[in-house]
Short mmCIF file of C-alpha atoms and ligand atoms in Angstrom, two decimals:
data_model
loop_
_atom_site.label_atom_id
_atom_site.label_comp_id
_atom_site.label_asym_id
_atom_site.label_seq_id
_atom_site.Cartn_x
_atom_site.Cartn_y
_atom_site.Cartn_z
CA MET A 1 0.00 0.00 0.00
CA ALA A 2 1.25 3.45 -0.89
CA ALA A 3 1.56 5.99 1.90
CA SER A 4 -1.44 8.23 2.54
CA PHE A 5 -1.46 11.99 1.92
CA GLU A 6 -1.11 12.65 5.67
CA GLU A 7 1.88 10.32 6.05
CA VAL A 8 3.77 11.94 3.19
CA GLN A 9 2.82 15.43 4.33
CA ASN A 10 4.20 14.64 7.80
CA LEU A 11 7.48 13.39 6.36
CA TYR A 12 7.87 16.66 4.49
CA HIS A 13 6.80 18.71 7.49
CA ASN A 14 9.43 17.07 9.69
CA TYR A 15 12.30 16.48 7.31
CA VAL A 16 12.09 18.60 4.13
CA MET A 17 12.83 22.33 4.08
CA SER A 18 9.69 24.35 3.46
CA THR A 19 10.73 25.98 0.18
CA TYR A 20 7.57 24.74 -1.55
CA ALA A 21 3.96 24.46 -0.44
CA PRO A 22 2.54 21.36 -2.14
CA GLU A 23 -1.01 20.17 -1.55
CA LEU A 24 -1.07 16.89 -3.46
CA VAL A 25 0.87 13.63 -3.31
CA LEU A 26 1.34 12.33 -6.84
CA THR A 27 2.16 8.66 -7.29
CA HIS A 28 2.40 7.97 -11.01
CA GLY A 29 1.57 9.26 -14.45
CA LYS A 30 0.89 8.14 -18.01
CA GLY A 31 0.78 10.52 -20.95
CA THR A 32 -1.25 13.58 -19.90
CA LYS A 33 -2.68 11.87 -16.80
CA VAL A 34 -1.38 11.72 -13.22
CA TRP A 35 -2.75 9.99 -10.15
CA ASP A 36 -2.66 11.13 -6.52
CA ALA A 37 -2.32 9.06 -3.34
CA SER A 38 -6.10 8.65 -3.03
CA GLY A 39 -6.34 7.25 -6.57
CA LYS A 40 -7.86 10.42 -8.07
CA VAL A 41 -6.82 11.10 -11.67
CA TYR A 42 -5.91 14.53 -13.06
CA LEU A 43 -5.15 15.96 -16.48
CA ASP A 44 -1.66 17.34 -16.06
CA PHE A 45 -1.59 20.67 -17.88
CA THR A 46 1.59 21.63 -16.01
CA SER A 47 3.76 18.89 -17.56
CA GLY A 48 5.96 19.28 -14.48
CA ILE A 49 6.36 22.94 -15.53
CA ALA A 50 7.13 22.31 -19.20
CA VAL A 51 9.37 19.31 -18.47
CA LEU A 52 7.21 16.45 -19.76
CA ASN A 53 6.78 17.61 -23.35
CA VAL A 54 6.42 13.95 -24.40
CA GLY A 55 4.07 13.17 -21.49
CA HIS A 56 4.56 11.04 -18.38
CA ALA A 57 6.36 7.69 -18.67
CA HIS A 58 6.78 7.71 -22.44
CA PRO A 59 7.76 4.09 -23.28
CA GLN A 60 10.65 5.09 -25.57
CA VAL A 61 12.23 7.33 -22.94
CA VAL A 62 11.67 4.73 -20.23
CA ALA A 63 13.30 2.04 -22.39
CA ALA A 64 16.30 4.25 -23.22
CA VAL A 65 16.95 5.01 -19.54
CA GLN A 66 16.44 1.37 -18.49
CA ASP A 67 18.80 0.15 -21.20
CA GLN A 68 21.51 2.67 -20.32
CA ALA A 69 21.13 1.97 -16.59
CA THR A 70 22.22 -1.62 -17.10
CA LYS A 71 25.40 -0.46 -18.89
CA MET A 72 26.67 2.56 -17.00
CA PHE A 73 25.08 5.17 -14.71
CA HIS A 74 27.92 7.61 -14.74
CA VAL A 75 31.05 8.51 -16.64
CA SER A 76 33.34 11.26 -15.44
CA ASN A 77 33.90 14.08 -17.92
CA LEU A 78 37.56 13.11 -17.61
CA TYR A 79 36.59 10.50 -20.21
CA TYR A 80 34.63 10.52 -23.46
CA HIS A 81 31.22 8.90 -23.69
CA GLU A 82 29.56 8.40 -27.06
CA LEU A 83 26.07 9.53 -25.96
CA GLN A 84 27.24 13.00 -24.89
CA GLY A 85 28.83 13.49 -28.31
CA ARG A 86 25.69 12.19 -30.05
CA LEU A 87 23.42 14.49 -28.06
CA ALA A 88 25.57 17.54 -28.78
CA GLU A 89 25.52 16.59 -32.48
CA ARG A 90 21.71 16.27 -32.35
CA ILE A 91 21.24 19.70 -30.76
CA SER A 92 23.74 21.28 -33.13
CA THR A 93 22.01 19.76 -36.16
CA ILE A 94 18.58 21.03 -35.13
CA ARG A 95 19.99 24.42 -34.26
CA GLY A 96 22.00 24.73 -37.49
CA GLY A 97 25.44 24.67 -35.89
CA GLY A 98 27.05 25.25 -32.54
CA LYS A 99 28.65 23.38 -29.65
CA CYS A 100 27.26 22.32 -26.27
CA PHE A 101 28.30 22.28 -22.63
CA PHE A 102 26.13 20.04 -20.46
CA ALA A 103 24.86 20.88 -16.99
CA ASN A 104 22.05 19.49 -14.81
CA SER A 105 19.43 22.22 -14.52
CA GLY A 106 18.17 25.45 -15.99
CA ALA A 107 19.85 27.69 -13.45
CA GLU A 108 23.13 25.89 -14.00
CA ALA A 109 22.83 26.19 -17.78
CA ASN A 110 22.25 29.92 -17.34
CA GLU A 111 25.27 30.17 -15.04
CA GLY A 112 27.22 28.50 -17.81
CA GLN A 113 26.17 30.98 -20.46
CA ILE A 114 26.81 33.91 -18.13
CA LYS A 115 30.33 32.62 -17.43
CA LEU A 116 30.94 31.99 -21.14
CA ALA A 117 29.88 35.56 -21.98
CA ARG A 118 32.11 37.01 -19.25
CA LEU A 119 35.12 35.03 -20.39
CA TRP A 120 34.46 36.10 -23.99
CA GLY A 121 34.47 39.77 -22.98
CA HIS A 122 37.10 39.57 -20.28
CA ASP A 123 40.15 40.90 -22.10
CA GLN A 124 38.21 43.97 -23.23
CA GLY A 125 37.01 44.66 -19.68
CA LYS A 126 33.42 43.83 -20.61
CA TYR A 127 31.27 41.92 -18.14
CA GLU A 128 27.91 43.61 -17.67
CA ILE A 129 24.78 41.81 -18.91
CA ILE A 130 21.60 43.64 -19.75
CA CYS A 131 18.72 41.46 -18.57
CA MET A 132 14.99 42.07 -18.67
CA LYS A 133 12.56 43.12 -15.98
CA ASN A 134 9.99 40.42 -15.18
CA SER A 135 12.35 37.68 -16.42
CA PHE A 136 13.15 34.42 -14.63
CA HIS A 137 16.50 32.65 -14.96
CA GLY A 138 16.71 30.40 -11.89
CA ARG A 139 17.66 30.36 -8.23
CA THR A 140 21.44 30.19 -8.00
CA LEU A 141 22.94 33.56 -7.02
CA ALA A 142 24.01 34.60 -10.52
CA ALA A 143 20.79 33.34 -12.13
CA ALA A 144 18.80 35.16 -9.44
CA ALA A 145 20.86 38.30 -10.08
CA ALA A 146 20.02 38.01 -13.79
CA THR A 147 16.34 37.51 -12.95
CA GLY A 148 14.26 40.67 -13.20
CA GLN A 149 12.01 40.06 -10.19
CA ASP A 150 12.79 41.38 -6.71
CA LYS A 151 11.03 38.52 -4.94
CA VAL A 152 13.78 36.02 -5.88
CA LYS A 153 16.54 38.35 -4.54
CA LYS A 154 14.97 39.71 -1.37
CA GLY A 155 16.96 38.69 1.71
CA PHE A 156 19.89 37.31 -0.27
CA GLU A 157 21.70 40.60 -0.88
CA PRO A 158 24.31 41.57 -1.82
CA MET A 159 23.60 40.08 -5.24
CA PRO A 160 26.51 39.35 -7.60
CA ALA A 161 27.37 42.48 -9.57
CA GLY A 162 27.22 42.97 -13.32
CA PHE A 163 23.50 42.71 -14.13
CA VAL A 164 21.16 45.54 -15.10
CA HIS A 165 17.50 45.30 -16.06
CA ALA A 166 15.75 46.90 -19.01
CA ASP A 167 12.05 46.82 -19.90
CA PHE A 168 11.07 43.76 -21.94
CA ASN A 169 9.66 44.65 -25.37
CA ASP A 170 11.07 48.21 -25.12
CA LEU A 171 14.13 48.60 -27.34
CA ASP A 172 14.94 52.16 -26.22
CA SER A 173 15.11 50.97 -22.63
CA VAL A 174 17.66 48.31 -23.64
CA LYS A 175 19.67 50.79 -25.69
CA ALA A 176 19.93 53.16 -22.74
CA PHE A 177 21.80 50.53 -20.69
CA ILE A 178 24.57 49.86 -23.21
CA THR A 179 27.98 51.07 -21.98
CA ASP A 180 31.59 50.12 -22.70
CA LYS A 181 31.24 47.50 -19.93
CA THR A 182 28.32 45.70 -21.61
CA VAL A 183 29.13 42.21 -22.82
CA ALA A 184 25.71 40.73 -23.58
CA ILE A 185 21.95 41.05 -23.64
CA MET A 186 20.05 38.17 -22.05
CA LEU A 187 16.36 37.37 -22.42
CA GLU A 188 13.62 34.76 -22.68
CA SER A 189 11.96 34.87 -26.11
CA VAL A 190 8.75 34.16 -24.21
CA GLN A 191 8.76 35.21 -20.56
CA ALA A 192 7.25 32.18 -18.85
CA GLU A 193 7.21 32.64 -15.06
CA GLY A 194 6.67 36.33 -15.79
CA GLY A 195 3.16 35.51 -17.02
CA VAL A 196 3.57 34.10 -20.56
CA ILE A 197 4.62 37.33 -22.26
CA VAL A 198 5.73 36.83 -25.85
CA GLY A 199 8.71 38.86 -27.06
CA ASP A 200 7.63 41.08 -29.97
CA THR A 201 9.27 40.22 -33.28
CA ALA A 202 10.39 43.82 -33.78
CA PHE A 203 11.85 43.92 -30.27
CA LEU A 204 13.78 40.66 -30.60
CA GLN A 205 15.09 41.63 -34.02
CA GLY A 206 15.99 45.06 -32.65
CA VAL A 207 17.95 43.47 -29.81
CA ARG A 208 19.80 41.28 -32.32
CA SER A 209 20.73 44.40 -34.33
CA LEU A 210 21.88 46.21 -31.19
CA CYS A 211 24.12 43.25 -30.38
CA ASP A 212 25.58 43.30 -33.89
CA GLU A 213 26.16 47.07 -33.86
CA HIS A 214 27.82 47.13 -30.44
CA GLY A 215 29.65 43.80 -30.58
CA LEU A 216 27.56 42.19 -27.82
CA LEU A 217 26.42 38.61 -27.40
CA LEU A 218 22.73 37.76 -27.49
CA LEU A 219 21.98 35.16 -24.80
CA CYS A 220 18.59 33.43 -24.85
CA ASP A 221 17.12 31.47 -21.97
CA GLU A 222 15.27 28.64 -23.72
CA VAL A 223 14.92 26.56 -20.55
CA GLN A 224 11.12 26.66 -20.63
CA CYS A 225 10.23 27.65 -24.19
CA GLY A 226 12.67 25.27 -25.93
CA MET A 227 12.16 21.68 -27.10
CA GLY A 228 9.17 22.45 -29.30
CA ARG A 229 6.98 23.93 -26.57
CA THR A 230 6.01 27.07 -28.52
CA GLY A 231 5.45 25.33 -31.86
CA SER A 232 9.03 25.65 -33.09
CA TRP A 233 12.11 23.93 -31.72
CA PHE A 234 13.21 27.14 -30.04
CA GLY A 235 11.24 30.20 -29.00
CA PHE A 236 13.58 32.63 -30.76
CA GLU A 237 12.68 31.08 -34.13
CA HIS A 238 9.30 32.84 -34.04
CA ALA A 239 11.07 36.15 -34.45
CA GLY A 240 13.58 34.81 -36.96
CA VAL A 241 16.34 35.74 -34.52
CA SER A 242 19.50 33.74 -33.87
CA PRO A 243 21.21 34.08 -30.48
CA ASP A 244 24.96 33.63 -30.01
CA VAL A 245 24.39 31.46 -26.97
CA PHE A 246 21.32 29.87 -25.38
CA SER A 247 20.44 27.63 -22.47
CA MET A 248 18.20 24.57 -22.39
CA ALA A 249 16.95 22.31 -19.59
CA LYS A 250 13.40 21.42 -18.49
CA ALA A 251 12.08 19.23 -21.36
CA LEU A 252 15.52 18.26 -22.69
CA GLY A 253 15.60 15.00 -20.70
CA SER A 254 11.81 14.56 -20.29
CA GLY A 255 12.31 14.74 -16.53
CA PHE A 256 15.76 13.24 -16.28
CA PRO A 257 17.82 16.23 -15.05
CA ILE A 258 19.95 17.75 -17.79
CA GLY A 259 20.74 21.27 -18.95
CA ALA A 260 22.78 22.58 -21.84
CA VAL A 261 24.58 25.71 -22.96
CA VAL A 262 24.57 25.92 -26.75
CA ALA A 263 26.92 28.43 -28.39
CA SER A 264 27.93 29.33 -31.91
CA PRO A 265 31.41 27.89 -32.60
CA ASN A 266 33.42 31.12 -32.35
CA VAL A 267 31.99 31.81 -28.88
CA ALA A 268 31.99 28.16 -27.77
CA ASP A 269 35.73 27.85 -28.34
CA VAL A 270 36.39 30.46 -25.64
CA PHE A 271 35.84 27.64 -23.12
CA GLN A 272 39.05 25.63 -22.82
CA PRO A 273 40.06 22.88 -20.37
CA GLY A 274 39.80 24.11 -16.79
CA HIS A 275 37.37 26.96 -17.45
CA HIS A 276 34.11 25.28 -16.50
CA ALA A 277 32.96 21.85 -15.36
CA SER A 278 30.23 19.69 -13.85
CA THR A 279 30.57 16.25 -12.30
CA PHE A 280 27.21 14.98 -13.51
CA GLY A 281 26.80 17.21 -16.57
CA GLY A 282 26.01 15.24 -19.73
CA GLY A 283 26.11 11.88 -17.96
CA PRO A 284 25.08 8.82 -19.97
CA LEU A 285 21.66 8.33 -18.33
CA ALA A 286 20.73 11.96 -18.93
CA CYS A 287 21.99 11.87 -22.50
CA ALA A 288 20.09 8.63 -23.19
CA ALA A 289 16.90 10.28 -21.89
CA ALA A 290 17.52 13.40 -23.99
CA LEU A 291 18.31 11.48 -27.18
CA ALA A 292 15.12 9.44 -26.73
CA SER A 293 13.18 12.67 -26.12
CA PHE A 294 14.44 14.06 -29.43
CA ASP A 295 13.47 10.79 -31.14
CA VAL A 296 9.93 10.96 -29.75
CA ILE A 297 9.47 14.65 -30.60
CA GLU A 298 10.65 14.03 -34.17
CA GLN A 299 8.85 10.71 -34.76
CA GLU A 300 5.54 11.97 -33.36
CA GLY A 301 5.84 15.35 -35.10
CA LEU A 302 5.39 17.11 -31.77
CA VAL A 303 6.80 20.49 -32.81
CA ALA A 304 4.06 20.86 -35.42
CA LYS A 305 1.54 19.36 -32.97
CA ALA A 306 2.40 22.00 -30.37
CA LYS A 307 1.43 24.62 -32.91
CA GLU A 308 -1.74 22.85 -34.02
CA LYS A 309 -2.99 21.86 -30.55
CA GLY A 310 -1.88 25.23 -29.23
CA SER A 311 -4.17 27.09 -31.60
CA LEU A 312 -7.07 24.77 -30.70
CA LEU A 313 -6.53 25.42 -27.00
CA LYS A 314 -6.03 29.14 -27.55
CA GLU A 315 -9.30 29.38 -29.49
CA GLY A 316 -11.07 27.82 -26.53
CA LEU A 317 -9.40 30.29 -24.17
CA GLU A 318 -10.29 33.24 -26.40
CA ASP A 319 -13.89 32.14 -26.19
CA PHE A 320 -13.66 32.51 -22.39
CA VAL A 321 -12.31 36.04 -22.83
CA GLU A 322 -15.47 36.91 -24.75
CA ARG A 323 -17.83 35.15 -22.39
CA PHE A 324 -16.47 35.90 -18.94
CA GLU A 325 -16.05 39.36 -17.49
CA HIS A 326 -13.12 38.45 -15.25
CA VAL A 327 -11.12 36.78 -18.04
CA VAL A 328 -9.19 39.52 -19.81
CA GLU A 329 -6.75 37.88 -22.23
CA ALA A 330 -5.48 34.62 -23.72
CA ARG A 331 -1.85 34.81 -24.77
CA GLY A 332 1.21 32.74 -25.60
CA GLU A 333 2.67 30.63 -28.41
CA GLY A 334 2.04 26.97 -29.19
CA LEU A 335 1.35 25.03 -26.01
CA MET A 336 2.74 27.69 -23.70
CA LEU A 337 -0.44 29.59 -22.98
CA GLY A 338 -1.66 31.97 -20.31
CA LEU A 339 -5.22 32.84 -19.36
CA VAL A 340 -5.15 36.28 -17.79
CA LEU A 341 -7.70 37.17 -15.12
CA ASP A 342 -8.51 40.52 -13.53
CA GLN A 343 -7.83 38.92 -10.13
CA ASP A 344 -5.61 36.43 -8.26
CA ALA A 345 -5.38 33.18 -10.26
CA LYS A 346 -4.77 30.89 -7.27
CA PRO A 347 -8.43 30.28 -6.32
CA LEU A 348 -9.22 29.29 -9.91
CA ALA A 349 -6.19 26.95 -10.01
CA LYS A 350 -7.45 25.39 -6.78
CA SER A 351 -10.95 24.76 -8.11
CA LEU A 352 -9.49 23.36 -11.35
CA GLU A 353 -7.40 20.98 -9.27
CA GLU A 354 -10.47 19.86 -7.33
CA MET A 355 -12.22 19.21 -10.60
CA GLY A 356 -9.24 17.27 -11.97
CA LEU A 357 -7.12 19.69 -14.00
CA LEU A 358 -3.61 20.73 -12.92
CA ALA A 359 -2.59 24.20 -14.13
CA ILE A 360 -0.09 26.69 -12.74
CA PRO A 361 -1.04 30.09 -11.35
CA THR A 362 1.75 32.52 -12.22
CA ALA A 363 2.61 36.23 -12.04
CA GLY A 364 -0.38 36.79 -9.74
CA ASN A 365 -3.29 36.77 -12.16
CA VAL A 366 -2.33 34.30 -14.90
CA ILE A 367 -3.26 30.60 -15.25
CA ARG A 368 -0.46 28.94 -17.18
CA LEU A 369 -1.41 25.97 -19.37
CA LEU A 370 1.44 23.69 -20.46
CA PRO A 371 0.03 20.32 -21.53
CA PRO A 372 2.33 17.67 -23.02
CA LEU A 373 2.87 18.31 -26.75
CA ASN A 374 1.19 14.97 -27.54
CA VAL A 375 -1.99 15.91 -25.63
CA LYS A 376 -5.05 14.36 -27.28
CA ASP A 377 -7.96 16.36 -28.67
CA ASP A 378 -10.43 14.85 -26.21
CA GLU A 379 -8.10 15.80 -23.35
CA LEU A 380 -8.01 19.39 -24.61
CA GLU A 381 -11.80 19.40 -24.75
CA GLU A 382 -12.07 17.91 -21.28
CA ALA A 383 -9.72 20.58 -19.93
CA LEU A 384 -11.69 23.36 -21.63
CA ASP A 385 -14.91 21.94 -20.15
CA MET A 386 -13.39 21.96 -16.67
CA LEU A 387 -12.17 25.53 -17.18
CA ASP A 388 -15.62 26.50 -18.40
CA ASP A 389 -17.29 25.02 -15.32
CA CYS A 390 -14.82 26.62 -12.93
CA LEU A 391 -15.11 30.01 -14.64
CA GLU A 392 -18.93 29.75 -14.43
CA GLU A 393 -18.55 29.03 -10.74
CA MET A 394 -16.16 31.95 -10.31
CA HIS A 395 -18.61 34.32 -11.96
CA GLU A 396 -21.63 32.98 -10.08
CA GLY A 397 -23.40 35.20 -7.62
CA GLY A 398 -22.75 38.37 -9.59
CA ASP A 399 -24.28 39.44 -12.88
CA SER A 400 -20.84 39.29 -14.37
CA GLU A 401 -21.30 36.99 -17.36
CA VAL A 402 -21.08 39.23 -20.39
CA ALA A 403 -23.16 37.15 -22.80
C1 PLP B 1 12.63 26.86 -14.83
C2 PLP B 1 13.44 27.93 -15.45
C3 PLP B 1 14.77 28.16 -15.07
C4 PLP B 1 15.42 27.44 -13.93
O1 PLP B 1 15.54 26.09 -14.18
P1 PLP B 1 15.94 25.09 -12.96
O2 PLP B 1 16.08 23.77 -13.63
O3 PLP B 1 14.78 25.14 -12.00
O4 PLP B 1 17.17 25.60 -12.35
C5 PLP B 1 15.48 29.12 -15.76
N1 PLP B 1 14.93 29.81 -16.78
C6 PLP B 1 13.65 29.62 -17.16
C7 PLP B 1 13.11 30.41 -18.30
C8 PLP B 1 12.86 28.68 -16.51
O5 PLP B 1 11.60 28.51 -16.87
#
């Protein structure tokens, strides 16, 4: 018998630091579905926060990890391992060139690209990175310093120096921060934790031009919007922009921890032996999971599916904007979508959870929807029905329904 909710909650209460505030015990998953300790089933429209792009327990990923586990769990980066080379080749091929450094998480991949940019600019005395307000880059000190939200920095000061914050989607604001110390501009092509805010094409192209004019690197954080999530392999493709360096993590290993820094060759070669390292980075289990994830995404056509299913879901959300007074906007790209309310999104997320749909409240008033890219049409419909019911409930009591 699996432990009850109360037993697991007590274990956490007594022995796990309280950095999170979970309210469910999940026991297993399959595709878009997950089960809790009481046996209740949910549609998982969080995908573990954009990690499970191929869904829970995809048989090909499971088989790849099982197979590799019988051969070798770990190889030190003091030695070559074929799978790390194969994975780097795969990423480089999809990207159209470039070399990889492997880490274990999004924050660590961002640390890697920050260090690479600093080393690249070091001899010219350039180190400052222009980041964006409302961005999110992770919880290590440098990634938190790059993040444009005070709540991740509060209490941890002094923050590492060398980061300034411009307004996202405002090119003049970025321009105003460029000095002879600037080495790079860093951004998410779609701000995810910030509330699913898509970077304007003109803005992203403008930033690319600024980088070219001033000899700066463009760093993209593709940790959440990469791996097909937005309907293209990488979020920056929507704007036709090519960064010099970008980070990946979340969906790269379908839940097996792995992150990557991907850099164009002239920048990548700045890293030489001794400059940067990670014990576990690019280990064989992680690379096996990532290679299988690429196989699944390609074989099942999931990049195109993200676009197709994303527009279906967005249509449904736009309908809510028309019908419900307190729903103000549906935004996002592909299957990274946000439903914007005129009030705190947490109560709605809670009632969705009770009904059987997991979605993430973010940036105060946004419900973030991130289903697996192979979500089925009937699952999309079921989720929209649950949203409809919960929105009805939310609007009940007042005369707030527009139609
Ligand atoms: C989740 C996230 C990170 C941090 O990734 P971790 O694996 O939690 O360190 C960084 N950037 C973006 C855009 C993210 O969504």
